[in-house]
N, CA and C of each residue as an Amber inpcrd file, in Angstrom:
protein
   321
-148.1070000 164.0030000  98.9270000-148.8970000 162.8700000 100.5020000
-150.1550000 162.7650000 100.2410000-150.6080000 162.0980000 100.3900000
-152.0560000 161.9240000 100.3760000-152.7070000 162.4830000 101.8510000
-153.8040000 162.9680000 101.4950000-154.7430000 163.4130000 102.3830000
-155.6300000 162.2490000 103.4390000-155.3430000 162.1800000 104.5450000
-155.6760000 160.6940000 104.8940000-157.4360000 160.9600000 105.4850000
-157.8360000 162.4660000 105.4330000-159.2060000 162.9020000 105.5470000
-160.1780000 162.6610000 104.4610000-159.1180000 162.4900000 103.4330000
-159.8460000 162.6480000 101.8850000-160.4110000 161.0760000 101.3510000
-161.6240000 160.6820000 101.2000000-162.0920000 159.6900000 100.8740000
-161.2470000 159.0700000  99.2670000-160.8700000 157.8320000  99.2380000
-160.2210000 157.5670000  98.0800000-160.7910000 156.8050000  96.9880000
-160.5220000 157.3090000  95.8730000-161.3570000 156.8860000  94.5530000
-160.9370000 155.1970000  94.3630000-162.2870000 154.7140000  94.2170000
-162.3250000 153.2070000  94.1010000-163.1770000 152.7520000  92.9930000
-163.1460000 151.4470000  92.6620000-163.7880000 150.7800000  92.0310000
-164.3580000 149.3470000  92.8850000-165.3490000 148.8500000  92.7500000
-165.5890000 147.4360000  93.4050000-165.9590000 146.5310000  92.2930000
-165.5590000 145.2200000  92.7220000-165.8850000 144.0360000  92.0080000
-166.6920000 143.0450000  92.7640000-168.3820000 142.9600000  92.7800000
-168.9370000 142.5230000  93.2350000-169.4430000 141.1820000  92.4570000
-169.2350000 139.9590000  93.7590000-169.9410000 138.8740000  92.9850000
-170.9930000 138.6290000  93.5610000-172.2960000 137.8980000  92.4860000
-173.5240000 137.9480000  92.6790000-173.8130000 137.3430000  94.2590000
-172.9570000 136.7070000  94.9030000-173.0650000 136.4390000  96.5750000
-173.0680000 137.3170000  97.2480000-172.2400000 138.5350000  97.1390000
-172.0190000 139.5990000  97.7920000-172.8030000 139.8510000  99.0570000
-172.1730000 140.2690000 100.1520000-172.9980000 140.6790000 101.5320000
-173.1170000 142.1240000 101.2420000-174.4280000 142.5880000 100.9640000
-174.1110000 144.1920000 100.5540000-173.4950000 145.0780000 102.2710000
-174.0510000 144.2680000 103.2820000-173.9010000 144.6930000 104.3260000
-172.2860000 144.7670000 104.4510000-171.6730000 143.7050000 104.1080000
-169.9280000 143.8360000 104.4740000-169.5260000 144.8400000 103.4840000
-170.0450000 144.7250000 102.2130000-169.3720000 145.8950000 101.3550000
-169.3630000 147.2580000 102.0060000-170.6020000 147.7100000 102.1980000
-170.9210000 148.8850000 102.9570000-169.8290000 149.2850000 103.8840000
-169.8510000 148.3240000 104.8940000-168.8550000 148.4400000 105.8440000
-167.5490000 148.7440000 105.1990000-167.1150000 147.9600000 104.3840000
-165.6980000 148.1280000 103.8480000-165.5110000 149.5770000 103.0250000
-166.5110000 149.9870000 102.5450000-166.5070000 151.3740000 101.7530000
-166.4160000 152.4280000 102.7400000-167.1460000 152.3120000 104.0880000
-167.3350000 153.3920000 104.8980000-166.0050000 153.0640000 105.9290000
-165.4420000 152.0790000 106.3570000-164.1510000 151.7330000 106.9900000
-162.8640000 152.6290000 106.5740000-163.1840000 152.2050000 105.0790000
-161.7240000 152.5530000 104.1950000-161.7050000 154.1680000 103.7780000
-162.8810000 154.5290000 103.6470000-163.2380000 155.8540000 103.5340000
-163.5000000 155.8810000 101.8710000-163.6880000 155.2710000 101.3020000
-163.6530000 154.9560000  99.6470000-164.7270000 155.8940000  98.9890000
-164.4790000 156.4440000  97.9050000-165.6020000 157.1940000  97.1200000
-165.6190000 155.7560000  95.6980000-166.6500000 155.3800000  95.4980000
-167.0430000 154.3080000  94.5900000-167.2010000 154.8980000  93.1660000
-166.0810000 155.0680000  92.5390000-166.4880000 155.5480000  91.1960000
-167.0310000 154.4560000  89.9090000-166.9200000 153.3670000  90.1170000
-167.4270000 152.3810000  89.4340000-167.6940000 151.0840000  89.9420000
-168.6750000 150.1960000  89.6030000-168.9940000 149.0800000  90.1820000
-169.0310000 147.9150000  89.0930000-168.1650000 146.9160000  88.8340000
-168.5040000 145.8830000  88.2560000-168.9240000 144.6500000  88.9860000
-169.9680000 144.0640000  88.4760000-170.9100000 142.9940000  88.7620000
-170.3950000 141.7020000  87.9740000-169.7210000 140.7880000  88.4380000
-169.3590000 139.6720000  87.8650000-169.1810000 137.9690000  88.5320000
-169.5500000 137.4560000  87.8380000-169.1060000 135.7900000  88.3170000
-168.1380000 135.3070000  87.6810000-167.2990000 136.0430000  86.8060000
-166.4160000 135.5410000  86.1330000-165.1730000 134.6030000  86.7300000
-164.7650000 133.7080000  86.2350000-163.4820000 133.0240000  86.7170000
-162.2000000 134.1860000  87.3000000-161.7780000 133.6400000  88.1180000
-160.7310000 134.6910000  89.0260000-159.9120000 135.3950000  88.2080000
-159.2800000 134.4510000  87.1940000-157.9560000 135.0100000  85.9910000
-158.7040000 136.4840000  85.3610000-159.9400000 136.1740000  84.7700000
-160.6520000 137.0600000  83.8010000-161.3140000 138.5520000  84.7910000
-161.7740000 137.8980000  86.3590000-162.1040000 139.0080000  86.7610000
-161.1060000 139.8230000  87.6390000-159.9080000 139.2510000  87.6670000
-158.4910000 140.1030000  88.1600000-158.3990000 141.1940000  87.0970000
-158.4850000 140.6670000  85.6400000-158.1480000 141.4350000  84.4310000
-158.8700000 142.4870000  84.4230000-160.2120000 142.2940000  84.5490000
-161.4610000 143.3600000  84.5510000-161.2590000 144.4380000  85.4640000
-160.8020000 143.5420000  86.9920000-160.4920000 144.9440000  87.8140000
-159.4510000 145.9890000  87.7120000-158.2470000 145.0800000  86.9140000
-157.0870000 146.1070000  86.7680000-157.7050000 146.9310000  85.5640000
-158.4240000 146.7180000  84.6850000-158.6370000 147.4470000  83.3160000
-159.4930000 148.4740000  83.8790000-160.5130000 148.4950000  84.9760000
-161.4380000 149.5650000  85.1710000-160.4190000 150.2940000  86.4460000
-159.7510000 149.6590000  86.9560000-158.9680000 150.4820000  87.9560000
-158.2270000 151.6980000  87.0810000-157.4030000 150.9590000  86.1210000
-156.8530000 152.3470000  85.2340000-157.3950000 153.1570000  84.4440000
-158.9280000 152.5140000  84.1710000-159.8780000 153.3800000  83.2800000
-160.3600000 154.6370000  83.9860000-160.6100000 154.2640000  85.2070000
-161.1400000 155.3000000  86.4850000-160.1770000 155.8500000  87.1980000
-159.2850000 155.6270000  86.8730000-157.9610000 156.3730000  87.8180000
-158.3240000 156.1080000  89.5860000-158.4450000 154.8910000  89.8450000
-158.8090000 154.4450000  90.9190000-157.5070000 154.2040000  91.8870000
-157.4130000 154.7980000  93.0620000-156.5650000 154.4280000  94.0690000
-156.4030000 152.8560000  94.5030000-158.0150000 152.2910000  94.8050000
-158.2170000 151.2530000  95.5380000-159.2290000 150.5920000  94.7880000
-158.9420000 148.9930000  94.7730000-159.9320000 148.2190000  94.1040000
-160.5360000 147.2920000  95.7170000-161.8580000 147.2440000  95.2380000
-162.3270000 146.6500000  96.8220000-163.0270000 145.6900000  96.1080000
-162.5040000 144.3810000  96.7430000-163.4520000 143.0560000  96.3510000
-163.5990000 142.2650000  97.7980000-164.8010000 142.5970000  98.0400000
-165.4720000 142.3560000  99.4810000-165.5820000 140.7240000  99.3810000
-165.6690000 140.0530000  98.6860000-166.1470000 138.5720000  98.8210000
-164.5880000 137.4970000  98.9880000-163.4060000 138.4320000  98.5160000
-162.0310000 137.7510000  98.9770000-161.6670000 138.0210000 100.1290000
-160.8760000 136.7470000 100.6330000-160.2470000 136.8790000 101.9900000
-158.7400000 137.1690000 101.5550000-157.9960000 136.2030000 102.2570000
-156.6640000 136.3600000 102.5940000-155.9350000 136.0640000 100.9550000
-155.4310000 136.6470000 100.2160000-154.7250000 135.9510000  99.2280000
-153.9060000 134.9650000  99.1530000-153.9050000 133.8610000  98.3530000
-153.0900000 132.7200000  98.2390000-151.7230000 133.1990000  97.7430000
-150.8260000 132.9520000  97.7390000-149.6810000 132.8030000  96.6630000
-149.9200000 132.2350000  95.6440000-149.7460000 132.9610000  94.1100000
-149.8990000 132.5680000  93.0480000-151.4070000 132.5400000  92.5450000
-152.3240000 133.2280000  93.0120000-153.7200000 133.5410000  92.9160000
-153.6440000 134.8170000  91.9380000-154.4650000 135.1600000  90.8990000
-154.5790000 135.8490000  90.1240000-154.7860000 137.1980000  90.5760000
-155.4350000 137.2890000  91.7380000-155.3630000 138.5430000  92.1370000
-154.6860000 139.8520000  92.7240000-153.6280000 138.7480000  92.5880000
-151.9240000 139.7440000  93.0530000-151.7750000 140.8040000  91.9320000
-152.3470000 140.4480000  90.6330000-151.9690000 141.5420000  89.6540000
-152.7490000 142.9040000  89.6810000-153.9210000 142.9320000  90.5330000
-154.7450000 144.0860000  91.0180000-153.7690000 145.0270000  91.5420000
-152.5190000 144.3130000  92.7770000-151.9500000 145.4310000  93.2210000
-150.9600000 146.0090000  92.3190000-150.8080000 145.6320000  91.1930000
-149.8540000 146.6020000  90.1770000-150.4580000 147.4700000  89.4060000
-151.8050000 148.0450000  89.8730000-152.5600000 149.0410000  89.3060000
-152.8710000 149.8610000  90.5240000-153.5880000 149.2650000  91.6220000
-154.1110000 150.0990000  92.9290000-153.8450000 149.1190000  94.0710000
-154.0600000 149.8800000  94.8480000-154.7420000 149.3730000  96.2700000
-155.8250000 148.2830000  96.2330000-155.7240000 146.8990000  97.2210000
-156.5920000 145.9840000  96.9260000-157.1880000 145.8050000  98.4180000
-158.2670000 145.8160000  98.4300000-158.9220000 145.7250000  99.9580000
-159.9100000 144.4940000  99.6780000-159.7170000 143.7070000 100.4280000
-160.6490000 142.4370000 100.4570000-161.4180000 142.3780000 101.7560000
-162.3800000 141.2500000 101.8480000-163.1740000 141.2880000 103.2870000
-162.4660000 141.1840000 104.3200000-160.8840000 141.0520000 104.2850000
-160.1550000 140.6310000 105.4120000-158.9710000 141.4200000 105.6830000
-158.5740000 142.0310000 104.6050000-156.8480000 142.5800000 104.4330000
-157.0460000 143.8080000 103.4710000-156.1090000 144.1610000 103.7230000
-155.6610000 145.5480000 102.6560000-154.0940000 145.3230000 102.0390000
-154.0250000 145.3310000 100.8180000-152.8700000 144.8200000  99.9560000
-152.3130000 146.1220000  99.2820000-151.3010000 146.9900000  99.7560000
-151.0340000 148.2890000  99.0190000-150.4090000 147.8980000  97.6380000
-150.7000000 148.6550000  96.8630000-149.9830000 148.8350000  95.6150000
-148.6390000 148.1550000  95.6940000-148.1060000 147.6110000  94.4140000
-146.8030000 146.7180000  94.2710000-147.1590000 145.6540000  95.4630000
-147.8930000 145.3630000  96.3140000-147.3710000 144.2360000  97.3840000
-147.0050000 142.8890000  96.0950000-147.6550000 142.8230000  95.4020000
-147.3860000 141.4550000  94.4620000-145.9000000 141.5290000  94.4380000
-145.1890000 142.3790000  93.8250000-143.8630000 142.6850000  93.6450000
-143.1960000 142.1490000  95.2570000-143.5460000 142.7310000  95.9140000
-142.7480000 142.5460000  97.0360000-143.2040000 140.6990000  97.9160000
-144.4240000 140.3690000  97.4620000-144.3530000 138.8780000  98.0020000
-144.0570000 138.2850000  97.1800000-143.4590000 138.4450000  95.7860000
-142.9210000 137.1790000  94.5760000-141.3300000 137.6190000  95.1460000
-140.9150000 138.6170000  95.4570000-139.3740000 138.8930000  95.8280000
-139.2450000 137.7100000  97.1820000-140.1430000 137.7670000  98.3060000
-139.9750000 137.1700000  99.4820000-139.7960000 135.5460000  99.0720000
-140.7450000 134.9310000  98.1360000-140.9590000 133.8130000  97.8380000
-139.7170000 133.0800000  97.2030000-138.9430000 134.2950000  96.2560000
-137.7170000 133.7850000  95.6350000-136.7610000 133.2440000  96.6470000
-136.7720000 134.3760000  97.5660000-135.6440000 133.8820000  98.7620000
-135.5510000 132.6350000  99.3270000
């Protein structure tokens, strides 16, 4: 069982136009310990794969991407949830939520 008082290990994916105050607020609210930060303006497919690679490499529990909002079905960002929890500017998606979302869409 995870200790709710212990900060979670995270990586951050920051777009060049991210808002530092919004990023800091997410880090504080979700009690994140940022192990690595990626600065990229790459297309979503590539940026999502970069996020997964660094989440695995840094053994992160969370990937925080403050410039994203609610994920649309079929967006490449869902792949991140196969490696870690995903926190966007407006939502939190737990590990494996992509599998759950795909199962719901098939019904």
